[in-house]
Short mmCIF file of C-alpha atoms and ligand atoms in Angstrom, two decimals:
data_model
loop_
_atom_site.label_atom_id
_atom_site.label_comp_id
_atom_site.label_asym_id
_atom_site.label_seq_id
_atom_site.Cartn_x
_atom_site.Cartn_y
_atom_site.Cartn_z
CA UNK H 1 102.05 75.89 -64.06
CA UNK H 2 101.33 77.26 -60.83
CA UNK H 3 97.79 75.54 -59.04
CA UNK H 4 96.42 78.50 -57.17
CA UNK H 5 95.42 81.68 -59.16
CA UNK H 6 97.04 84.96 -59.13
CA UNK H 7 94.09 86.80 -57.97
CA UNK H 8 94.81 84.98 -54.61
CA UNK H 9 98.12 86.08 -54.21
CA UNK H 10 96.43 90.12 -54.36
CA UNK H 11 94.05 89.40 -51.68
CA UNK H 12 94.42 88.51 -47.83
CA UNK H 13 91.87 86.29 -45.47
CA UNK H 14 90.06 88.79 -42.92
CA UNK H 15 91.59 89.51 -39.88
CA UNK H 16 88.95 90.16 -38.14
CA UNK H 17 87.77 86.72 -38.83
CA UNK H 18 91.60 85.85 -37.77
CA UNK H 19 91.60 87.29 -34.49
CA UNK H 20 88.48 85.66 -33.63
CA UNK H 21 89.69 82.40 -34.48
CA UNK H 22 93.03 82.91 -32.15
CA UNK H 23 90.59 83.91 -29.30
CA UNK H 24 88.56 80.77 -29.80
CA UNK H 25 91.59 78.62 -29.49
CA UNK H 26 93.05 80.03 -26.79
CA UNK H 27 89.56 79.87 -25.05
CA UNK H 28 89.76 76.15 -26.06
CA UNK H 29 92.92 75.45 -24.22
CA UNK H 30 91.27 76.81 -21.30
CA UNK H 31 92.56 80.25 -21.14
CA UNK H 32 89.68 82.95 -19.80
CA UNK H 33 89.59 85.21 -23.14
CA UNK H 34 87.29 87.75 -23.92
CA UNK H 35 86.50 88.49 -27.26
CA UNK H 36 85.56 91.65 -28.72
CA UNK H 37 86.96 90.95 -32.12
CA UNK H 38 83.49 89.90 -33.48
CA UNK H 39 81.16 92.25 -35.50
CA UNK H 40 77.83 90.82 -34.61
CA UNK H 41 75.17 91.79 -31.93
CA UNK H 42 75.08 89.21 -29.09
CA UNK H 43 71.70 88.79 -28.75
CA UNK H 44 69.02 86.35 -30.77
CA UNK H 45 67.46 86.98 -34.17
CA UNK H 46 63.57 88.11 -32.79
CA UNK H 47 61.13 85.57 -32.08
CA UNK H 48 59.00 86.97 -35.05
CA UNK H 49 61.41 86.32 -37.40
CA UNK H 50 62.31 82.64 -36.92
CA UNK H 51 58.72 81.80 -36.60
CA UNK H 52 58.72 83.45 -40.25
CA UNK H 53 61.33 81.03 -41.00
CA UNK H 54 59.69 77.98 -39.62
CA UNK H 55 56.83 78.66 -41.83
CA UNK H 56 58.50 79.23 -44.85
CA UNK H 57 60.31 75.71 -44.38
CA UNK H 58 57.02 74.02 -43.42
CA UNK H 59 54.89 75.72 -46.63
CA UNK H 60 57.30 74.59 -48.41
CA UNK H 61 59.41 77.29 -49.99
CA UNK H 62 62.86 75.61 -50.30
CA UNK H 63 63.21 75.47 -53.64
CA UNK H 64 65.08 77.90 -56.37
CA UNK H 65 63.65 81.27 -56.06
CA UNK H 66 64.40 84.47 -58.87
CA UNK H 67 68.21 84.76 -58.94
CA UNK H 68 68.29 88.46 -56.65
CA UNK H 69 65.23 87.97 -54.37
CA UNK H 70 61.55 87.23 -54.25
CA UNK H 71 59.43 89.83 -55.56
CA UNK H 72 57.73 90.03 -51.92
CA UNK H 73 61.06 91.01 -50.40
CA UNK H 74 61.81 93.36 -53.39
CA UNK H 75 58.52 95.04 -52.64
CA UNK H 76 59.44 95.45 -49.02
CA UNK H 77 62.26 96.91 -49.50
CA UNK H 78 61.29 99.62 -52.18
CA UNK H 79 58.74 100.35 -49.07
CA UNK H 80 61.51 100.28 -46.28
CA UNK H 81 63.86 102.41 -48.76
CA UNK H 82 60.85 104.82 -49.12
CA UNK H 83 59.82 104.63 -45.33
CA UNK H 84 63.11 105.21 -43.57
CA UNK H 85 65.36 107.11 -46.07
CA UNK H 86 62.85 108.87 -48.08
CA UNK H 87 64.34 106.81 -51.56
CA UNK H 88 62.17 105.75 -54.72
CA UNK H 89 62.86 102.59 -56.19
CA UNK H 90 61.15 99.79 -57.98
CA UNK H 91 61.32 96.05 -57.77
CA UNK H 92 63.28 96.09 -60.61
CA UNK H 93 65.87 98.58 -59.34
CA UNK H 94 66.35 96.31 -56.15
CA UNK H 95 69.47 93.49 -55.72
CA UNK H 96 69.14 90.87 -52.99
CA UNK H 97 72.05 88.82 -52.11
CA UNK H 98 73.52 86.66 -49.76
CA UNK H 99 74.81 88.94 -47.40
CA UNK H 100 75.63 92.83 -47.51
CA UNK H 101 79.11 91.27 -48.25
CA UNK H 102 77.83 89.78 -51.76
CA UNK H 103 76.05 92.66 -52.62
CA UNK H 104 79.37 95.04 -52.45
CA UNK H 105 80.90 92.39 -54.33
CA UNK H 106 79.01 91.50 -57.27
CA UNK H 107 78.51 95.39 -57.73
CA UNK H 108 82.50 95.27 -57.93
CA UNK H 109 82.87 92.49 -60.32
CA UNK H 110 80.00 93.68 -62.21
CA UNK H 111 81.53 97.03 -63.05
CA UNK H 112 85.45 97.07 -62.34
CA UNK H 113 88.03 96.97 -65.61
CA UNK H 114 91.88 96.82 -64.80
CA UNK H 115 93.02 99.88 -63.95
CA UNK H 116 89.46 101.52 -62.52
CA UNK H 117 90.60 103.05 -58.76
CA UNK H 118 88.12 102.69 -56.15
CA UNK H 119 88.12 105.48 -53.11
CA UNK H 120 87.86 103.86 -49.78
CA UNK H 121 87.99 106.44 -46.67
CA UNK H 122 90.67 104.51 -44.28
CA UNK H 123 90.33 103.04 -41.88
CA UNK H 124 87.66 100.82 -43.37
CA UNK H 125 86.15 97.79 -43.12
CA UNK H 126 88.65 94.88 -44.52
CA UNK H 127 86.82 93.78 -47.24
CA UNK H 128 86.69 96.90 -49.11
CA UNK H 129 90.23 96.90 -50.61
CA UNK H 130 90.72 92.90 -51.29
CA UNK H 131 87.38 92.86 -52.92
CA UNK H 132 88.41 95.69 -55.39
CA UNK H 133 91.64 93.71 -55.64
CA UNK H 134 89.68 90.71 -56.46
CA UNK H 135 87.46 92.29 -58.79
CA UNK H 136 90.52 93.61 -61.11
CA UNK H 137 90.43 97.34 -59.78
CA UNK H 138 93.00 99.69 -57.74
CA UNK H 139 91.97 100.40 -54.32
CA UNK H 140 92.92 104.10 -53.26
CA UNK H 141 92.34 104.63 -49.49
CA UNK H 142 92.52 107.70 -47.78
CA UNK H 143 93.39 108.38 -44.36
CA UNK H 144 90.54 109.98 -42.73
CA UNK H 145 91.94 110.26 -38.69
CA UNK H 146 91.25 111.00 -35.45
CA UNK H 147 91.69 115.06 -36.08
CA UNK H 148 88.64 114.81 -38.49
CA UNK H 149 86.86 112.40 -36.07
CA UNK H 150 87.35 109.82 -38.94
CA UNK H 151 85.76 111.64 -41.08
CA UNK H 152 86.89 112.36 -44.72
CA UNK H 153 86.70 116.19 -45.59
CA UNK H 154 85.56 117.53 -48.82
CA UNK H 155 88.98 118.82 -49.76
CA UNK H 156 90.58 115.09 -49.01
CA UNK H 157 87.91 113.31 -51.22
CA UNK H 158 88.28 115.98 -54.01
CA UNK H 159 91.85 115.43 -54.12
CA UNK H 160 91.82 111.37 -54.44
CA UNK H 161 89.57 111.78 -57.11
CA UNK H 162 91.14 111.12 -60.96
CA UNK H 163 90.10 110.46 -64.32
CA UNK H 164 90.43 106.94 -63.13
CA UNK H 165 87.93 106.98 -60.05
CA UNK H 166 84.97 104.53 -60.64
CA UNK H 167 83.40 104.29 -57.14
CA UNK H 168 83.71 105.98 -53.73
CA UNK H 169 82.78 103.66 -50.99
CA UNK H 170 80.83 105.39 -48.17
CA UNK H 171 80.47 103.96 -45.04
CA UNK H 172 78.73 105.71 -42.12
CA UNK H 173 77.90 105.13 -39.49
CA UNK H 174 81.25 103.27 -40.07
CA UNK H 175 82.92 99.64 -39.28
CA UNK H 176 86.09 99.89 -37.64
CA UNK H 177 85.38 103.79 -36.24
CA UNK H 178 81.17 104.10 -35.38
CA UNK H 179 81.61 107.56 -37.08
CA UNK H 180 78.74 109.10 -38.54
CA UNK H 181 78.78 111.69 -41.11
CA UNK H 182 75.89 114.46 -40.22
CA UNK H 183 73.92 115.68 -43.36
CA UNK H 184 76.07 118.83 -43.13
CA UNK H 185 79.15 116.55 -43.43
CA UNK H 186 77.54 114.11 -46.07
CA UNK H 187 76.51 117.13 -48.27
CA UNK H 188 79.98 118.54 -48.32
CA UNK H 189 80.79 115.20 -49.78
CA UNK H 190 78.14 115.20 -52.33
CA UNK H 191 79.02 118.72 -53.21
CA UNK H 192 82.47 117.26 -54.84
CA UNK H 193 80.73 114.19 -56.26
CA UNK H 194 78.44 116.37 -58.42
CA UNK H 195 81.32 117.89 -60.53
CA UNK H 196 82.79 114.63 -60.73
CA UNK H 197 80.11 112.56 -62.97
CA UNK H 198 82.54 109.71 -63.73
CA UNK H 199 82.10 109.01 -59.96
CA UNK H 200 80.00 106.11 -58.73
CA UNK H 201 78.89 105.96 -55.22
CA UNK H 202 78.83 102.77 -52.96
CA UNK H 203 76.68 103.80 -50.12
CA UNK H 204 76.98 100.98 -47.17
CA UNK H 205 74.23 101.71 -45.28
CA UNK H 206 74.86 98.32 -42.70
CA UNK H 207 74.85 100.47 -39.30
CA UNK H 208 71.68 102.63 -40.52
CA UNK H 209 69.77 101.59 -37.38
CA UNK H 210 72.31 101.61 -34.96
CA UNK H 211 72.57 105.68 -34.32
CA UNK H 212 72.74 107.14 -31.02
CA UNK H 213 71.67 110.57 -29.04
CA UNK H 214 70.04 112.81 -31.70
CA UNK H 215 72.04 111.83 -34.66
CA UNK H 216 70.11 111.65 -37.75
CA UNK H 217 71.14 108.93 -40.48
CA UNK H 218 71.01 110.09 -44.02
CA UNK H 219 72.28 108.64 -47.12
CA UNK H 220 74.15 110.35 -50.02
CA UNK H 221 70.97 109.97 -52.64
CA UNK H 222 68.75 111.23 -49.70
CA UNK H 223 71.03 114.25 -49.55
CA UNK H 224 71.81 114.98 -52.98
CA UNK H 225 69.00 113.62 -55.43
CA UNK H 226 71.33 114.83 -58.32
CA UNK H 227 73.43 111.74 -57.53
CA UNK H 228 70.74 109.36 -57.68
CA UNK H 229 71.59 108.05 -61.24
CA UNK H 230 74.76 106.72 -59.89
CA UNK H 231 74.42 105.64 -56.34
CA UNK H 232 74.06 101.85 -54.93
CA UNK H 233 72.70 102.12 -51.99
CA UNK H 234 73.18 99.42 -50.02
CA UNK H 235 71.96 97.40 -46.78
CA UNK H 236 70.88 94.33 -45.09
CA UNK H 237 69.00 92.84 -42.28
CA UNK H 238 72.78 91.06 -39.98
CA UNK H 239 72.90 94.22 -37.97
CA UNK H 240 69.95 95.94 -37.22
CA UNK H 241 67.70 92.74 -36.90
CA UNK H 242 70.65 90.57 -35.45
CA UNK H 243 70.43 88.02 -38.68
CA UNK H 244 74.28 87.60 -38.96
CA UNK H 245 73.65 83.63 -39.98
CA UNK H 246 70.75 84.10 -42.37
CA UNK H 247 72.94 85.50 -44.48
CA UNK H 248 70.53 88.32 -46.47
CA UNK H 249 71.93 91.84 -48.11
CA UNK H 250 69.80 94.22 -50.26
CA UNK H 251 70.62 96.99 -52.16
CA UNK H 252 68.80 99.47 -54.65
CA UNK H 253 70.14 101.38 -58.07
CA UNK H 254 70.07 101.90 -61.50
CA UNK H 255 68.34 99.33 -62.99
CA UNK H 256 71.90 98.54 -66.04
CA UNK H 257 73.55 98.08 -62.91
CA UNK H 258 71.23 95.96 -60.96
CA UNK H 259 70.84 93.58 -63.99
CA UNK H 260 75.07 93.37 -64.13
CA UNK H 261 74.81 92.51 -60.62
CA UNK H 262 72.26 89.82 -61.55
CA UNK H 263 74.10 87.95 -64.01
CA UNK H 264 77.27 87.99 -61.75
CA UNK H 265 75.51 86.13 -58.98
CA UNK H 266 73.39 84.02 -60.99
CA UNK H 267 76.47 82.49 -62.62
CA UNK H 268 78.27 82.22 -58.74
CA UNK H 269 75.79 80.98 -55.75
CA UNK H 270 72.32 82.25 -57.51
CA UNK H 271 69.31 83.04 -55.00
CA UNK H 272 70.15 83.73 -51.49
CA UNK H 273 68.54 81.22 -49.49
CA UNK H 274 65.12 81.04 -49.96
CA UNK H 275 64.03 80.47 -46.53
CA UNK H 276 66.26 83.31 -45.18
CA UNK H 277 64.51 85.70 -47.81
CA UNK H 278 61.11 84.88 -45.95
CA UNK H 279 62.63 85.72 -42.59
CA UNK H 280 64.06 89.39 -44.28
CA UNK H 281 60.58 89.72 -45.58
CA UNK H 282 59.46 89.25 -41.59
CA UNK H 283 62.24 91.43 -40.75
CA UNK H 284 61.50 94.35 -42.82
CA UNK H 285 57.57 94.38 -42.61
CA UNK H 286 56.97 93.15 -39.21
CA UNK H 287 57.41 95.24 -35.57
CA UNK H 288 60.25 97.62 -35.62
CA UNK H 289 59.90 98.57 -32.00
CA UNK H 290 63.39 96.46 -30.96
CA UNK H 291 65.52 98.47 -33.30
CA UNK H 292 65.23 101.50 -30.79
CA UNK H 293 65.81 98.74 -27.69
CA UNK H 294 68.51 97.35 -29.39
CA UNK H 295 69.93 101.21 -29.81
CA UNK H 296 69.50 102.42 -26.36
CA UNK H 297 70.91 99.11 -25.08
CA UNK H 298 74.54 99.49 -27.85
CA UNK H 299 74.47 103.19 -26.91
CA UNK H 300 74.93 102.20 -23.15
CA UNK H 301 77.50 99.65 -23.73
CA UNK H 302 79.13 102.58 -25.67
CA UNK H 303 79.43 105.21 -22.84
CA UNK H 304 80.45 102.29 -20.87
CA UNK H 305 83.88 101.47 -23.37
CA UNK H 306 84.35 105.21 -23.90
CA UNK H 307 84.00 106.21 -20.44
CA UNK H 308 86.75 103.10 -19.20
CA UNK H 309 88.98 103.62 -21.96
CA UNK H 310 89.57 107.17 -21.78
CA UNK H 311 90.76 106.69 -17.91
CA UNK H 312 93.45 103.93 -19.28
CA UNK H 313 96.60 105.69 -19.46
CA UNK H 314 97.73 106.08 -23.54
CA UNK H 315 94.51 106.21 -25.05
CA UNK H 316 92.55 108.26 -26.27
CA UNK H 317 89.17 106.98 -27.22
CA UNK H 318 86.95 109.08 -29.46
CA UNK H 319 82.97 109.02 -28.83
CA UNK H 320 81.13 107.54 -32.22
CA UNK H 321 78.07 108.25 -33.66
CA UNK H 322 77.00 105.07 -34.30
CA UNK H 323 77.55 101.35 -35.14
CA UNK H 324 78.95 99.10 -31.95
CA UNK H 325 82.69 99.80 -32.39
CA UNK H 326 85.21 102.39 -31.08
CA UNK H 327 88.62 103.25 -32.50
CA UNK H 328 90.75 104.37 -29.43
CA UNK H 329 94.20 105.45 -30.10
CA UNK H 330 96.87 104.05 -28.65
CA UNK H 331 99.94 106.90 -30.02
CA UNK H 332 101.23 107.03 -26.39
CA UNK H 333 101.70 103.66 -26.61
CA UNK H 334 103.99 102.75 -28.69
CA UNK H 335 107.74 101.95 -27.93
CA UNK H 336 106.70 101.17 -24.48
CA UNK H 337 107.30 97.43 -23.38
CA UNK H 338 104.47 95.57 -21.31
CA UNK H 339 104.78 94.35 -17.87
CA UNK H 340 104.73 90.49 -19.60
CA UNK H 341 108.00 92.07 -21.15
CA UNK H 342 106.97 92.42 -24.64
CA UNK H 343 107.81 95.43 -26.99
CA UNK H 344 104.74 97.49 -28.23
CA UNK H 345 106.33 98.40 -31.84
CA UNK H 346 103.19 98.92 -33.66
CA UNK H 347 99.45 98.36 -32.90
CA UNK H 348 99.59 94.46 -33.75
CA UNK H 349 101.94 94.29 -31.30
CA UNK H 350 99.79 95.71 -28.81
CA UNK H 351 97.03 93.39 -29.93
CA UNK H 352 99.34 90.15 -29.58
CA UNK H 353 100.44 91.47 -25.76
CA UNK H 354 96.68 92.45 -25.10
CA UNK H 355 95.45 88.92 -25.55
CA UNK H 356 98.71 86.96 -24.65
CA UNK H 357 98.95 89.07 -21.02
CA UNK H 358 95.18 89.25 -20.36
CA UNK H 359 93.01 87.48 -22.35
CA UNK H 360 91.16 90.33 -24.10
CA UNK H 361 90.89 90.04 -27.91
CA UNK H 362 90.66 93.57 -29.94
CA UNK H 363 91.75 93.69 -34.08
CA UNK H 364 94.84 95.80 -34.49
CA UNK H 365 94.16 99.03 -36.71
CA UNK H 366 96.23 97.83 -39.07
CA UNK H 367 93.68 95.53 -40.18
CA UNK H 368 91.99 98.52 -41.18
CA UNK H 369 94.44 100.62 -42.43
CA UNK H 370 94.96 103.38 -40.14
CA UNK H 371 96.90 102.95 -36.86
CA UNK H 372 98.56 102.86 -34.16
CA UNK H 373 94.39 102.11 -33.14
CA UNK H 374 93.09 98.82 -31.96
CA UNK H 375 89.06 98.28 -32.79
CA UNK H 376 86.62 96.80 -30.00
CA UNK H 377 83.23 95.33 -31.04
CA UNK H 378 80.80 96.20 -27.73
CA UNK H 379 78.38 93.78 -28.74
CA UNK H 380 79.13 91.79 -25.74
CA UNK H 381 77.53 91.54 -22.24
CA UNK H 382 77.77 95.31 -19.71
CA UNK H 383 79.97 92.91 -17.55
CA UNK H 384 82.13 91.26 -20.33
CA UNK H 385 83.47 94.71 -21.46
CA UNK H 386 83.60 96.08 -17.88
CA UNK H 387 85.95 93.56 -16.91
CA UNK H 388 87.74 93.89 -20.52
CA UNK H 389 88.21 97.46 -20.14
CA UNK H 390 89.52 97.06 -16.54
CA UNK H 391 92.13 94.40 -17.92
CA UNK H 392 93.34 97.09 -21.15
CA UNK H 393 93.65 99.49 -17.94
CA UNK H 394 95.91 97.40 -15.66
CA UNK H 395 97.45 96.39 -19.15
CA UNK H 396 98.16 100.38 -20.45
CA UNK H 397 98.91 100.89 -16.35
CA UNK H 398 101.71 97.74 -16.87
CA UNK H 399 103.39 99.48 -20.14
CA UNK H 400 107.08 101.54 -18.61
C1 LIG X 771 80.48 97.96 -43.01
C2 LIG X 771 79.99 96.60 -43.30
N1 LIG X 771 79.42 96.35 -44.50
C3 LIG X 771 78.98 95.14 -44.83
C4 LIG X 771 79.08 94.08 -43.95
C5 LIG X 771 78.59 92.73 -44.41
O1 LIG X 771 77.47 92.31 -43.78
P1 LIG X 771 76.85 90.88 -44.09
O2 LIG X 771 77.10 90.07 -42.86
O3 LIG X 771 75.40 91.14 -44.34
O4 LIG X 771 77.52 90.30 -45.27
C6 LIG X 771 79.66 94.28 -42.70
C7 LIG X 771 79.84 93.15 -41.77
O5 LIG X 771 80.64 93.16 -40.88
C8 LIG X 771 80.12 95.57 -42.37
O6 LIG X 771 80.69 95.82 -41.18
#
């Protein structure tokens, strides 16, 4: 009898969280690495919130709370649904877990059969296609490049979709790309989900907050109310209020579904942490003037990356939306061998040669499922990713 399971064997550990780990031991050995592998702003959960915190520890609220949330955080987040995307929902419609990452997954466990096919718009954030995997179903990505602006079109997204097809999982702005679908775009999308009523949709609404210029963030039930009956829309405070740690996702939906999701994570890790749930409460109700500091400051950082990358010779860096990633391609690339003598074959290569030769740490795209790409996290220091983006230079410069 074999010890570990078979589900394991279907599923992969993150790279992300891989490449992260390799910079952190090279960093250890004394090597000067900079990391850009990590998806997490660099800067400190606000003062407001950890006083929140403190207070919840020192009243006393460390014990058990309701399996998915308080019913104060529930509240608050039927208001910041209602406030910022224009969405009705009740307490009882609302799911909070430990993390936007348990959210997404109990929804999958609490609705996938063998055999149900899951449409994930590649590249996409590695967890999508080993938590369907882990939750029984058939991921079916769909290669949404750099033509489209990694978008997926209508057309694309009608085609994936079969008899089969229990969710779509929609991601914008997006993790690896920083895409953002306009409401033009979205509604395109929602167009072909309406004659598809089989179709569930997985909205992951993480980088909400973190738009730039005059792009407008909307949300597939905000766009098409006809799809409100079988939407999950979902969030949580690790980007927008820097909470990474505190580990607190939310999302809102039919209230069958909500329940399912309820008795998935009451028989796994029950409540999130209680005294996290206070500082979401905080988060949520408190000032919301740093969420447009913290976007000016990402969109700077992002004209910065774009601007540096697009001068390194072989890449071609697109200009996102949103989020604090970029997607340059690195097509021109390929086949080349760096000055350190190594041969670029693919876009882990590149990675591996990247970090060995200079010390910079990017996830290959294959991580993500569309390449030859290599993803950079900018939510690092103005000087960090200057002198990263001068190293990929003299690197790309180096390739013959
Ligand atoms: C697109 C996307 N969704 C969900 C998550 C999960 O967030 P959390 O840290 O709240 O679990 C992440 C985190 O990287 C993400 O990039």
């Amino acid at each position: 009898m074999a010890f570990l399971s078979d589900t394991l064997a279907r599923v992969k550990p993150s790279q992300t969280i891989a490449v992260t780990n390799k910079a952190r031991e090279l960093a250890a050995t004394g090597r000067d690495v900079i990391g850009l592998g990590a998806g997490e702003p660099d800067f400190d959960t606000p003062q407001n919130i950890k006083d929140a915190a403190k207070r919840a520890i020192d009243e006393g609220r460390t014990k058990y709370t309701a399996v998915d949330g308080i019913p104060e955080l529930k509240k608050a987040i039927c208001a910041k649904f209602k406030r910022e995307n224009g969405l009705d929902y009740t307490p009882a419609q609302v799911s909070v877990g430990t993390g936007g990452k348990q959210i997404l997954y109990n929804a999958l466990m609490a609705t996938l059969n063998p055999g149900d096919e899951v449409i994930i718009p590649a590249p996409y954030w590695v967890s999508y296609p080993d938590m369907v995997l882990l939750a029984g179903g058939t991921p079916v990505p769909v290669a949404a490049g750099i033509e489209t602006g990694f978008k997926l079109t209508p057309a694309q997204l009608e085609a994936a979709i079969t008899p089969k097809t229990k969710w779509f999982i929609f991601n914008s702005p997006s993790n690896p790309t920083g895409a953002g679908y306009t409401r033009d775009e979205l509604k395109a999308l929602t167009d072909v989900l309406m004659r598809h009523p089989q179709v569930w949709i997985m909205s992951d609404d993480m980088y909400e907050h973190l738009v730039f210029d005059d792009f407008e963030f909307t949300s597939p039930a905000q766009v098409e109310p006809g799809l409100y009956d079988r939407t999950l829309t979902c969030n949580g405070v690790s980007k927008a209020y820097a909470m990474t740690g505190w580990r607190i996702g939310y999302c809102a939906g039919p209230v069958e579904l909500i329940k399912a999701m309820g008795t998935i994570q009451s028989q796994s890790t029950s409540n999130p942490c209680s005294v996290s749930q206070y500082a979401a409460l905080e988060g949520l109700t408190g000032p919301q003037d740093f969420l447009a500091t913290n976007r000016a400051l990402f969109q700077r950082r992002r004209d910065l990356v774009v601007g540096m990358l697009n001068e390194a010779k072989g890449i071609v860096c697109p200009n996102p939306e949103g989020a604090f990633y970029v997607y340059p391609d690195i097509s021109a690339c390929i086949g080349k061998t760096s000055a350190g003598g190594a041969t670029i074959s693919d876009d882990e290569a590149f990675a591996t040669a990247l970090l060995e030769e200079t010390g910079v740490a990017v996830v290959f795209g294959a991580a993500f499922g569309l390449s030859p790409n290599f993803r950079i996290s900018y939510a690092t220091s103005d000087e960090q990713l200057r002198e990263a983006c001068a190293r990929i230079q003299s690197f790309c410069a180096g390739l013959s």
